[in-house]
PDB file of C-alpha atoms and ligand atoms in Angstrom:
ATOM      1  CA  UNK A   1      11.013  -5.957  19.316  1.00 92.00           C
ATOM      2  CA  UNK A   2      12.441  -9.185  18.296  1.00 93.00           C
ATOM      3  CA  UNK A   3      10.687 -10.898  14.782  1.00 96.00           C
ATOM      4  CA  UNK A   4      10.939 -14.202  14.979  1.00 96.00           C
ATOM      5  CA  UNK A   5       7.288 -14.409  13.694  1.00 96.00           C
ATOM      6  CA  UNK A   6       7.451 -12.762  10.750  1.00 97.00           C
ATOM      7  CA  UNK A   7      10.739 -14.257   9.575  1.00 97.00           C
ATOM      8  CA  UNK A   8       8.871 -17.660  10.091  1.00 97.00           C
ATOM      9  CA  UNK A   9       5.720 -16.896   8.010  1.00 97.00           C
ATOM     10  CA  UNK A  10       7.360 -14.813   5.610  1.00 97.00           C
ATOM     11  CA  UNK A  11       9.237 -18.207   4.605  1.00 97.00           C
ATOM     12  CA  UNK A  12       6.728 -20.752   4.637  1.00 96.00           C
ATOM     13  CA  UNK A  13       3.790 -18.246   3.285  1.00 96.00           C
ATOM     14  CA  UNK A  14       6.120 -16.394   0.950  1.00 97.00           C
ATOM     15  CA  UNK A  15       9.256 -18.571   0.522  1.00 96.00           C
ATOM     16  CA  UNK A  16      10.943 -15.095   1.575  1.00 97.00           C
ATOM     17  CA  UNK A  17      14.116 -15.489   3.658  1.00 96.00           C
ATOM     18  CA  UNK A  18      14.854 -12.621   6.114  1.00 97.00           C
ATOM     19  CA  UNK A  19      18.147 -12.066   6.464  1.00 96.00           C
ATOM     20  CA  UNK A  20      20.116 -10.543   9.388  1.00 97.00           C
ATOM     21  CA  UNK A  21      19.813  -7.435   8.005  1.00 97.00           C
ATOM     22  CA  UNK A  22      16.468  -6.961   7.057  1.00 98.00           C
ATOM     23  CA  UNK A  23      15.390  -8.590  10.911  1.00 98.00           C
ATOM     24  CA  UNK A  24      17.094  -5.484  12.170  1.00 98.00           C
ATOM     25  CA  UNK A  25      15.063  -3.349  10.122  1.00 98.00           C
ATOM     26  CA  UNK A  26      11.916  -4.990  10.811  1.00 98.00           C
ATOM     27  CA  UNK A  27      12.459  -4.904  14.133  1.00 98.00           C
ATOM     28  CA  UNK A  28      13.532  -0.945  14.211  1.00 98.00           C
ATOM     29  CA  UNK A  29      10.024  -0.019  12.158  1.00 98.00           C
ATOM     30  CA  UNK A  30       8.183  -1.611  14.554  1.00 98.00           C
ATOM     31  CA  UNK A  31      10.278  -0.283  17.658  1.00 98.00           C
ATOM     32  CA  UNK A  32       9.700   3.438  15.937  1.00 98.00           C
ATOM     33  CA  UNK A  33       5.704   2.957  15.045  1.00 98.00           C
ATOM     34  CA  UNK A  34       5.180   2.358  18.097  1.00 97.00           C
ATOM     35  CA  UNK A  35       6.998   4.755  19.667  1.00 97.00           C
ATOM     36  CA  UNK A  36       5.410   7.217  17.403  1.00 97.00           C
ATOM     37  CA  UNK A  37       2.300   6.044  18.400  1.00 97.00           C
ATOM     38  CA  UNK A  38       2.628   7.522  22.231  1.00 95.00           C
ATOM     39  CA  UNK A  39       2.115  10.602  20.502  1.00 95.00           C
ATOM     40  CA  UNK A  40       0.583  10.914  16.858  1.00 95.00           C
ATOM     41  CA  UNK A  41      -2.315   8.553  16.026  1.00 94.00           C
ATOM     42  CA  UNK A  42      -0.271   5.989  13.418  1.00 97.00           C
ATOM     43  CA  UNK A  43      -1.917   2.448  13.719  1.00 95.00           C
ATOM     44  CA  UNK A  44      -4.629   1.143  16.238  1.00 95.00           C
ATOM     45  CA  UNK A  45      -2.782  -2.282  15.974  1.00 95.00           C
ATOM     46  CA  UNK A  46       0.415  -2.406  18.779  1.00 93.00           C
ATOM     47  CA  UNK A  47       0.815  -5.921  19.770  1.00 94.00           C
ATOM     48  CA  UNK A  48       3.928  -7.294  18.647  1.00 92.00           C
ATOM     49  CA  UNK A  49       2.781 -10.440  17.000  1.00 93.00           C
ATOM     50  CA  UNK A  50      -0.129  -8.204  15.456  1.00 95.00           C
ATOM     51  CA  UNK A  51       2.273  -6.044  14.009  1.00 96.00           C
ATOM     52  CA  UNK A  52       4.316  -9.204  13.003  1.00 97.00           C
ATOM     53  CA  UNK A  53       0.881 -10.378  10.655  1.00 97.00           C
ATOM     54  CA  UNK A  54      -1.214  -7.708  10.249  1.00 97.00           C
ATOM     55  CA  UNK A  55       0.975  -4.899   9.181  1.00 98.00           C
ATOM     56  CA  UNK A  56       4.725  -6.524   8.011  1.00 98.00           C
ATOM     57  CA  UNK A  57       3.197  -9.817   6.560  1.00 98.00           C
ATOM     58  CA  UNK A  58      -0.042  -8.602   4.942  1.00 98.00           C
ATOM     59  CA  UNK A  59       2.256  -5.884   3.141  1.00 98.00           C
ATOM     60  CA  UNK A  60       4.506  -8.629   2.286  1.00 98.00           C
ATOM     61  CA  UNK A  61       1.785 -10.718   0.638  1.00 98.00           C
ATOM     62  CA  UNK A  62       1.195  -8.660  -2.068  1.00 98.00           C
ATOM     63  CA  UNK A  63       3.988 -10.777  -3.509  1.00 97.00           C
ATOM     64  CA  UNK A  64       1.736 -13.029  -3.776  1.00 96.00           C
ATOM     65  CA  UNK A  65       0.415 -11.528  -6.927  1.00 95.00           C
ATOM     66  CA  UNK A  66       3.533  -9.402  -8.069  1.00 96.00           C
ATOM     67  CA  UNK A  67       6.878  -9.772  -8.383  1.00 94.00           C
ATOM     68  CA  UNK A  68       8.753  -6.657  -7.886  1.00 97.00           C
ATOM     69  CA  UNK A  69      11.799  -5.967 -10.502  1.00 96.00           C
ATOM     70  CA  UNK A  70      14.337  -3.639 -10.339  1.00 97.00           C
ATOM     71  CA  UNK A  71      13.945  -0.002 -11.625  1.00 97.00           C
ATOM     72  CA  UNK A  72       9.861  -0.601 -11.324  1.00 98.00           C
ATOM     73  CA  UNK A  73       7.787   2.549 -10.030  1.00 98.00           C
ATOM     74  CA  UNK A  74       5.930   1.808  -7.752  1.00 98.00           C
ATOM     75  CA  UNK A  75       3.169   4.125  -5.406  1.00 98.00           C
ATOM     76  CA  UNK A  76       1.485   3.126  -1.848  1.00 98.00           C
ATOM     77  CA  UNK A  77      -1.466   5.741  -1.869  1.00 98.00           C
ATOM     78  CA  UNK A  78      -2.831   6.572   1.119  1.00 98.00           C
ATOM     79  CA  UNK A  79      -0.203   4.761   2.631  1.00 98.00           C
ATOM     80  CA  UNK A  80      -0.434   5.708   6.803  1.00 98.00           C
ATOM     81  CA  UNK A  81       2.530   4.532   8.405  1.00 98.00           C
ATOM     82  CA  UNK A  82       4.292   3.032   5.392  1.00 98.00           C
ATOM     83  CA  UNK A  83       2.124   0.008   4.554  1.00 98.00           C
ATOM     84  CA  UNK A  84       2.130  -2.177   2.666  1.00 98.00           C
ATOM     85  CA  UNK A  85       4.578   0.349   0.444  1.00 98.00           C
ATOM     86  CA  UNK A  86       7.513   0.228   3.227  1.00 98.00           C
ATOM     87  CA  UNK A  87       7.601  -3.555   3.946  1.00 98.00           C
ATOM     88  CA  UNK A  88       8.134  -4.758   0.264  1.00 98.00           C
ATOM     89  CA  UNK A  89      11.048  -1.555  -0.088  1.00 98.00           C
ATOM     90  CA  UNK A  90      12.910  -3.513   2.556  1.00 98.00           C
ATOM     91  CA  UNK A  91      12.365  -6.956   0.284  1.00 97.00           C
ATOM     92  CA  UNK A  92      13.048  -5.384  -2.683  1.00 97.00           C
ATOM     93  CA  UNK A  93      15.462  -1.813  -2.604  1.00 97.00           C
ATOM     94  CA  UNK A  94      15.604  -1.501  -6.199  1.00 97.00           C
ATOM     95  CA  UNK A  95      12.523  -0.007  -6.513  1.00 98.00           C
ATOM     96  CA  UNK A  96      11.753   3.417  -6.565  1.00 98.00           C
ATOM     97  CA  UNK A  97       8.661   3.676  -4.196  1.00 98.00           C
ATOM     98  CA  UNK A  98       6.591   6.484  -3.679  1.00 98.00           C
ATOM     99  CA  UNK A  99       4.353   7.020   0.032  1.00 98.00           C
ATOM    100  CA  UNK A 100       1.684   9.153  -0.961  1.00 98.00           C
ATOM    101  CA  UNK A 101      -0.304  10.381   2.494  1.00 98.00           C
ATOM    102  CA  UNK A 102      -2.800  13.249   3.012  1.00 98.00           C
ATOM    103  CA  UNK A 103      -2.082  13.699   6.786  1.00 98.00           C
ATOM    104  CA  UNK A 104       1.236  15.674   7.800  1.00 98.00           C
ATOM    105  CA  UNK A 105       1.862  13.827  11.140  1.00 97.00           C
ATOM    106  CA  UNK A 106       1.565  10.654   9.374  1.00 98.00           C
ATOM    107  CA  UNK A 107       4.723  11.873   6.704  1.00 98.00           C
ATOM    108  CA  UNK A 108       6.320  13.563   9.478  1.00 98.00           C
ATOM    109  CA  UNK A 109       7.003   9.836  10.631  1.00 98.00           C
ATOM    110  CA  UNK A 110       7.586   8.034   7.124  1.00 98.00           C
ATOM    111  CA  UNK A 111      10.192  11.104   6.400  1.00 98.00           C
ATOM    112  CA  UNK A 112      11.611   9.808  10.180  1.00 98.00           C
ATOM    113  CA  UNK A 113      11.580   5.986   9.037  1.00 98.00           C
ATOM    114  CA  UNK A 114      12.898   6.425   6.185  1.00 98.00           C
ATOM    115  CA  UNK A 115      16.277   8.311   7.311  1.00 98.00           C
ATOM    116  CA  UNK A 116      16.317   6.063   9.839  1.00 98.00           C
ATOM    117  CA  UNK A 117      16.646   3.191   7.996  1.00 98.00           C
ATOM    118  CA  UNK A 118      18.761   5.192   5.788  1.00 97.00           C
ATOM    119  CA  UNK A 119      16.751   3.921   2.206  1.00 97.00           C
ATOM    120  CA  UNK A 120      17.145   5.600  -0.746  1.00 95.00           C
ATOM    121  CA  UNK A 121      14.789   5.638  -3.759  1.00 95.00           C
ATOM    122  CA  UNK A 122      11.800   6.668  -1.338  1.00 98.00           C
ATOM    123  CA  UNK A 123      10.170   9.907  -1.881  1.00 98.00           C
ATOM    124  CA  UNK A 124       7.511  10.568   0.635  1.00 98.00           C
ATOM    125  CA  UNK A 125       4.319  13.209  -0.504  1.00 98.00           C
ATOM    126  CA  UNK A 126       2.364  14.711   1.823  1.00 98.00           C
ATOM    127  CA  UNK A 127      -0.744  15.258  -0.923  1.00 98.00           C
ATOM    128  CA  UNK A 128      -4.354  13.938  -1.411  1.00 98.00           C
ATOM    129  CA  UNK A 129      -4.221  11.245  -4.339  1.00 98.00           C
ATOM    130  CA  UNK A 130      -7.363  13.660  -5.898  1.00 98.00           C
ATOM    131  CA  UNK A 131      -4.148  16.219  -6.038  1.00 98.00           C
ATOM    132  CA  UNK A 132      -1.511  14.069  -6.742  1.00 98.00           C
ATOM    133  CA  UNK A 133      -3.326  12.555  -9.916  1.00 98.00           C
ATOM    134  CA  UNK A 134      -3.448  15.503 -11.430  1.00 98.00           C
ATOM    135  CA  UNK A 135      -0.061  16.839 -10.882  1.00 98.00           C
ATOM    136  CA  UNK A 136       1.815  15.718 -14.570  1.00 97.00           C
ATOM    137  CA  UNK A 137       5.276  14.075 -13.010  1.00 97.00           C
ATOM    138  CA  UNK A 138       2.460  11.521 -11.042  1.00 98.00           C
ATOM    139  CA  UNK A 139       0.359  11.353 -13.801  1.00 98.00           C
ATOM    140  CA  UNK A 140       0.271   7.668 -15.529  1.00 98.00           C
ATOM    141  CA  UNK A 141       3.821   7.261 -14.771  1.00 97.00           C
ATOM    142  CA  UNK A 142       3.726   4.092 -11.750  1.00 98.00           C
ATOM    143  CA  UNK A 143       4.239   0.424 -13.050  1.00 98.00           C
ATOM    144  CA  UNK A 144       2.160  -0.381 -10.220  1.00 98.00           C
ATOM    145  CA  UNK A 145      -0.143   1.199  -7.450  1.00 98.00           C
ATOM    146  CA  UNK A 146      -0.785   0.011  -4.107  1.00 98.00           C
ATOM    147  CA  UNK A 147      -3.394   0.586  -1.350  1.00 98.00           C
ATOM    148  CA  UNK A 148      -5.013  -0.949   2.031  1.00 98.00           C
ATOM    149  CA  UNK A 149      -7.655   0.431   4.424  1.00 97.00           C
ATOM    150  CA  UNK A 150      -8.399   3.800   2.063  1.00 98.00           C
ATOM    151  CA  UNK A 151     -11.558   3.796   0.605  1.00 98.00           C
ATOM    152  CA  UNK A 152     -14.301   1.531  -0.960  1.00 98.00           C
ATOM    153  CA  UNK A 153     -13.501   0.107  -4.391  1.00 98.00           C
ATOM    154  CA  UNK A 154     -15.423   2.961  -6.328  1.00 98.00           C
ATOM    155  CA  UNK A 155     -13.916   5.570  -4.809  1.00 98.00           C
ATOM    156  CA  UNK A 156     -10.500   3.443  -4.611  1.00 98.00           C
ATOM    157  CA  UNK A 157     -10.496   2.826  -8.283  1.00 98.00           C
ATOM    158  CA  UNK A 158     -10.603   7.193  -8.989  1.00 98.00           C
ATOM    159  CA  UNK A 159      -7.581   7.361  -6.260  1.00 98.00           C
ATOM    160  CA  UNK A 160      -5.536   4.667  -8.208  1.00 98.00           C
ATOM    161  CA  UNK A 161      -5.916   4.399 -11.585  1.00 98.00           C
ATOM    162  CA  UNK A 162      -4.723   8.007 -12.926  1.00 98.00           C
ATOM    163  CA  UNK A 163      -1.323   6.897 -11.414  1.00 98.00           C
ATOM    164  CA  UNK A 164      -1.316   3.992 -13.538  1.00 98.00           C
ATOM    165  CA  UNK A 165       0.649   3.853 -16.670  1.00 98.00           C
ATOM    166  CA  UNK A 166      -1.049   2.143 -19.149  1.00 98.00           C
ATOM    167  CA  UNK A 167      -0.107  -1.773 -19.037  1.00 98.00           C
ATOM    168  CA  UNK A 168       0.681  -0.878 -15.378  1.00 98.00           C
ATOM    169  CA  UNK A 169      -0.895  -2.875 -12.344  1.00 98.00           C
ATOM    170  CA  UNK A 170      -3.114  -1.629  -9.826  1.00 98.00           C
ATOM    171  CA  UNK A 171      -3.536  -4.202  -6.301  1.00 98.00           C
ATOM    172  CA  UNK A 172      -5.780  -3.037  -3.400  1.00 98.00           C
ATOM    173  CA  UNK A 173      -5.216  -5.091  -0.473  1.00 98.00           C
ATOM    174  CA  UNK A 174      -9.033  -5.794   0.711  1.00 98.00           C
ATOM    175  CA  UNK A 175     -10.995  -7.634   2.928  1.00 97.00           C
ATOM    176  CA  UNK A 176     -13.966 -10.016   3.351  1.00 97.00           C
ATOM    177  CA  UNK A 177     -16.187  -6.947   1.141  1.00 97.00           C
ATOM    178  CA  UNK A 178     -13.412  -7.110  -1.843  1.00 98.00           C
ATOM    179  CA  UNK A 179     -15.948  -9.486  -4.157  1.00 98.00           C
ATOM    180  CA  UNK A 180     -18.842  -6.941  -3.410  1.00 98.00           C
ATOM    181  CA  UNK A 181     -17.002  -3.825  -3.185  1.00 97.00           C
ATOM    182  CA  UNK A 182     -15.284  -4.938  -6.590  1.00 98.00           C
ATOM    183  CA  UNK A 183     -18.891  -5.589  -8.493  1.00 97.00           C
ATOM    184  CA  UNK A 184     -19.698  -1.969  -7.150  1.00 98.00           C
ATOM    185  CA  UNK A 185     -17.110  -0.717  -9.009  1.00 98.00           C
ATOM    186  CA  UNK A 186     -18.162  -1.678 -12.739  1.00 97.00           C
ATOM    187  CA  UNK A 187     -18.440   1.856 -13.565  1.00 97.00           C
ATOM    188  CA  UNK A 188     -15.814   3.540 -12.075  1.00 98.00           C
ATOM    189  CA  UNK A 189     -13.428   0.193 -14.313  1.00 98.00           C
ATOM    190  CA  UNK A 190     -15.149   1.072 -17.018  1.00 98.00           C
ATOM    191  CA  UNK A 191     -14.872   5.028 -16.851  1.00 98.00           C
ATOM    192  CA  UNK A 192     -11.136   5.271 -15.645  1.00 98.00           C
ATOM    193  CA  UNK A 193      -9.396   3.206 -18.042  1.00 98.00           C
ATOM    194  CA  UNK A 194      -9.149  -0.544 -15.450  1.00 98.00           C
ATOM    195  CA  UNK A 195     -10.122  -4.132 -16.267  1.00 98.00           C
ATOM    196  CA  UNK A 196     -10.397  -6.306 -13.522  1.00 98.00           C
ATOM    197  CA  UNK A 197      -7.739  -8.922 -13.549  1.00 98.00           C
ATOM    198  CA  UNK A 198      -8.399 -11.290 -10.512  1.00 98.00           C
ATOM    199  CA  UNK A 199      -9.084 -11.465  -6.930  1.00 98.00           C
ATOM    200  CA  UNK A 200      -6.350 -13.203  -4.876  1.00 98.00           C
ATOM    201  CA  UNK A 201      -7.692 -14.889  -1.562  1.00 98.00           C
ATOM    202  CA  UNK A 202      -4.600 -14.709   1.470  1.00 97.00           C
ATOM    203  CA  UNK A 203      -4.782 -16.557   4.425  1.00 96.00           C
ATOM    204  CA  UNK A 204      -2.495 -15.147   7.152  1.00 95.00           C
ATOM    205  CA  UNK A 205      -1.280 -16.931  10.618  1.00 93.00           C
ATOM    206  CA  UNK A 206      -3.431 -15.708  13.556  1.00 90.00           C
ATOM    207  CA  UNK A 207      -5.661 -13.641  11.366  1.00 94.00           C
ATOM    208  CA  UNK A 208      -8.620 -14.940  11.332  1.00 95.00           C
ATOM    209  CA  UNK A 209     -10.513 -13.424   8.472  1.00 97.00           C
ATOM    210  CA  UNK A 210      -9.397 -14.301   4.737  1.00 98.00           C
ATOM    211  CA  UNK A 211      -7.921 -11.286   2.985  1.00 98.00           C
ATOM    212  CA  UNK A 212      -7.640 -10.652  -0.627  1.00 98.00           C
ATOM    213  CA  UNK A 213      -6.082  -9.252  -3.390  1.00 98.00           C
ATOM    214  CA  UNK A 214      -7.633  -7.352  -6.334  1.00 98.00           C
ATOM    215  CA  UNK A 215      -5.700  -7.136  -8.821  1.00 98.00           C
ATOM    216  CA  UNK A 216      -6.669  -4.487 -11.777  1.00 98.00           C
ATOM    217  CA  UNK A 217      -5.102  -3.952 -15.174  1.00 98.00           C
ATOM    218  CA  UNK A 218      -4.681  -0.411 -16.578  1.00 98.00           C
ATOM    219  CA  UNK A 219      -6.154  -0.946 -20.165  1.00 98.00           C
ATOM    220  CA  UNK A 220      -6.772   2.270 -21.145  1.00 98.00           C
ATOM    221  CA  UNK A 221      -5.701   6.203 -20.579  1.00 98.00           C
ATOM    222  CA  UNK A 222      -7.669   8.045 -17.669  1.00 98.00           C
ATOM    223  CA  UNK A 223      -9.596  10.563 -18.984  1.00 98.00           C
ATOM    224  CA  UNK A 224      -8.090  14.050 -17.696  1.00 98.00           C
ATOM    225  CA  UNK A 225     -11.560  15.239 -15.878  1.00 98.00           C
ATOM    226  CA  UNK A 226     -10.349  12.326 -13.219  1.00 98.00           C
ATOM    227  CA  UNK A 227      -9.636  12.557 -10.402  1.00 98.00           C
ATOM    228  CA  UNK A 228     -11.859  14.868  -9.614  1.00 98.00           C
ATOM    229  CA  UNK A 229     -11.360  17.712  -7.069  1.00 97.00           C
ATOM    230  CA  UNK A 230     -10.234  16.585  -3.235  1.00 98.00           C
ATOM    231  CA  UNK A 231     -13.522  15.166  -1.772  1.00 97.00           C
ATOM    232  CA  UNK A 232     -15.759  14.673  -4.802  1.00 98.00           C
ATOM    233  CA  UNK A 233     -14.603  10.795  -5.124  1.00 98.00           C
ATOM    234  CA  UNK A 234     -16.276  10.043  -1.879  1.00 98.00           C
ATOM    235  CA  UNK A 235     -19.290  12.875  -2.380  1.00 97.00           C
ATOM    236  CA  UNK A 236     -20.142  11.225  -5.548  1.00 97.00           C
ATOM    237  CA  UNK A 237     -18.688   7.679  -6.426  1.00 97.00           C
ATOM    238  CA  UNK A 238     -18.391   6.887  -9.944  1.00 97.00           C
TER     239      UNK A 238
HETATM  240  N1  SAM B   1      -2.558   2.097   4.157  1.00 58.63           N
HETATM  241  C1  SAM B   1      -2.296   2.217   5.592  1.00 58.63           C
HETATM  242  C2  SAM B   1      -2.531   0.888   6.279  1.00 58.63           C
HETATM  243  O1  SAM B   1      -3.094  -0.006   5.668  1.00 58.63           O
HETATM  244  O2  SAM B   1      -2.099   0.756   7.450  1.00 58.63           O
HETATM  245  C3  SAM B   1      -3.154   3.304   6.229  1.00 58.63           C
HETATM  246  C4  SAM B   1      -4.627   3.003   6.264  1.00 58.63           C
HETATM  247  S1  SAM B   1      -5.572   4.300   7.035  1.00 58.63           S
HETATM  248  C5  SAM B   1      -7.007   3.465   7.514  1.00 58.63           C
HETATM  249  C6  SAM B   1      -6.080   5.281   5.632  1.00 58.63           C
HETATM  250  C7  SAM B   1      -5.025   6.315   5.259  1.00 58.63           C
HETATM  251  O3  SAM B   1      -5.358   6.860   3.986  1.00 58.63           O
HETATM  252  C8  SAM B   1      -4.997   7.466   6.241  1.00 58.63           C
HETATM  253  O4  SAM B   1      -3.670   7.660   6.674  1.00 58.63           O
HETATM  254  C9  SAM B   1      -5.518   8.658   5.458  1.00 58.63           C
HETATM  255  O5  SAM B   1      -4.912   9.874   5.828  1.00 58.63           O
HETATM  256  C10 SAM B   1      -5.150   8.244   4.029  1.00 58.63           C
HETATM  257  N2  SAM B   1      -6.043   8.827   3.020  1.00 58.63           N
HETATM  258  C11 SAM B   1      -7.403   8.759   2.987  1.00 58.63           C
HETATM  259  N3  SAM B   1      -7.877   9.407   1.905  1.00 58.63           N
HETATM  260  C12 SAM B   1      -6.799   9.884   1.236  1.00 58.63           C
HETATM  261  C13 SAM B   1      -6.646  10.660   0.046  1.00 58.63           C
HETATM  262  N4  SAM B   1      -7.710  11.051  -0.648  1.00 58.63           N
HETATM  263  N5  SAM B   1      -5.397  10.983  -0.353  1.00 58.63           N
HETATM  264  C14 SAM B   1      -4.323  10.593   0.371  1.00 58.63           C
HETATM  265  N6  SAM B   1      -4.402   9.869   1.513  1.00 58.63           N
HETATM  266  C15 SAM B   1      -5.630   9.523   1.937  1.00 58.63           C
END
């Protein structure tokens, strides 16, 4: 699958210049998802140009709100197919990234990706983030932590913030709900150690719907009881 799209937006949305290099890996990703997606259920989106904006340039725009630096930690939770995690490893190899994904099929294909593309500094983890949380080399030790499409801000916020050093950056890619969801989510700030920072609107070619960034500042330590055990964030949101 050729690119072209998303080496045009990514320049006059982002200012981002995709080289040679990264085109070819762009354009292997998206030749692998969707040959993946014959078989194991990766991404309901398959177009090219809609994998062009909606999965490579939506990832992308979280530099919109951060600028990646070298040596930074950073974790995708809940991540899927690599998004938006993958994407902003290609920008940016000097991070240390980590894909954090309950379902086994789903890291059976980021573990494939990633050798394929031969990148280094990517640890994939087949775990729940209510597990993963807990678990004292995850614990409070990302710069920042990433998520789209995983759950409602309340429940989000639990997922996220114990990975969070504190001073670190949480961003949850969100759409037209993110104001709402975000006021819903008071408690769970308040609880889990997050102050809300800001909410970033993006506009993407050919999507129409505005998506945003919410941006969340890790203020204060988690309190060890969270997160709680696998499947009591969404039982009982904070
Ligand atoms: N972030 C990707 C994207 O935007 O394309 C995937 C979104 S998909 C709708 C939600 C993903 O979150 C699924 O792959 C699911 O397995 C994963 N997920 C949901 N709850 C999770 C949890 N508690 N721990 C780890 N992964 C979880």
């Amino acid at each position: 699958m050729n690119v072209d799209q998303l080496v045009r937006s990514s320049r006059d949305l982002l200012d981002l210049d995709l080289g040679p290099d990264l085109q070819r890996a762009f354009s292997i990703y998206a030749d692998e998802l969707l040959a993946w997606n014959e078989n194991v259920n990766l991404t309901a989106i398959t177009a090219p140009e809609a994998v062009e904006m909606r999965h490579f340039l939506d990832s992308l725009a979280v530099l919109r709100a951060v600028s990646l630096s070298s040596g930074m930690r950073v974790i995708d939770v809940g991540t899927g197919a690599g998004f938006p995690g993958l994407p902003l490893r290609l920008i940016c190899p000097a991070i240390e990234l980590t894909l954090l994904e309950a379902t086994a099929k789903k890291t059976a294909f980021l573990e494939h990706i990633v050798k394929r593309l031969k990148l280094n500094n990517v640890r994939v983890l087949n775990a729940r983030a209510e597990d993963a949380g807990q678990m004292p080399d995850q614990r409070e030790r990302y710069d920042l932590v990433l998520a789209r499409a995983v759950a409602q801000m309340p429940v989000l916020m639990e997922y996220l913030l114990p990975f969070c050093r504190v001073g670190g950056l949480c961003v949850a890619l969100k759409g037209e709900s993110a104001h709402a969801e975000t006021r819903q989510a008071e408690t769970a700030l308040q609880l889990l150690g997050g102050h809300l920072e800001k909410i970033i609107p993006v506009e993407l070619p050919q999507v129409p719907e505005t998506h945003y960034l919410v941006l969340v500042k890790k203020v204060a330590a988690t309190p060890p009881a969270y997160p709680r055990r696998a499947g009591m964030p969404t039982k009982r949101p904070l």
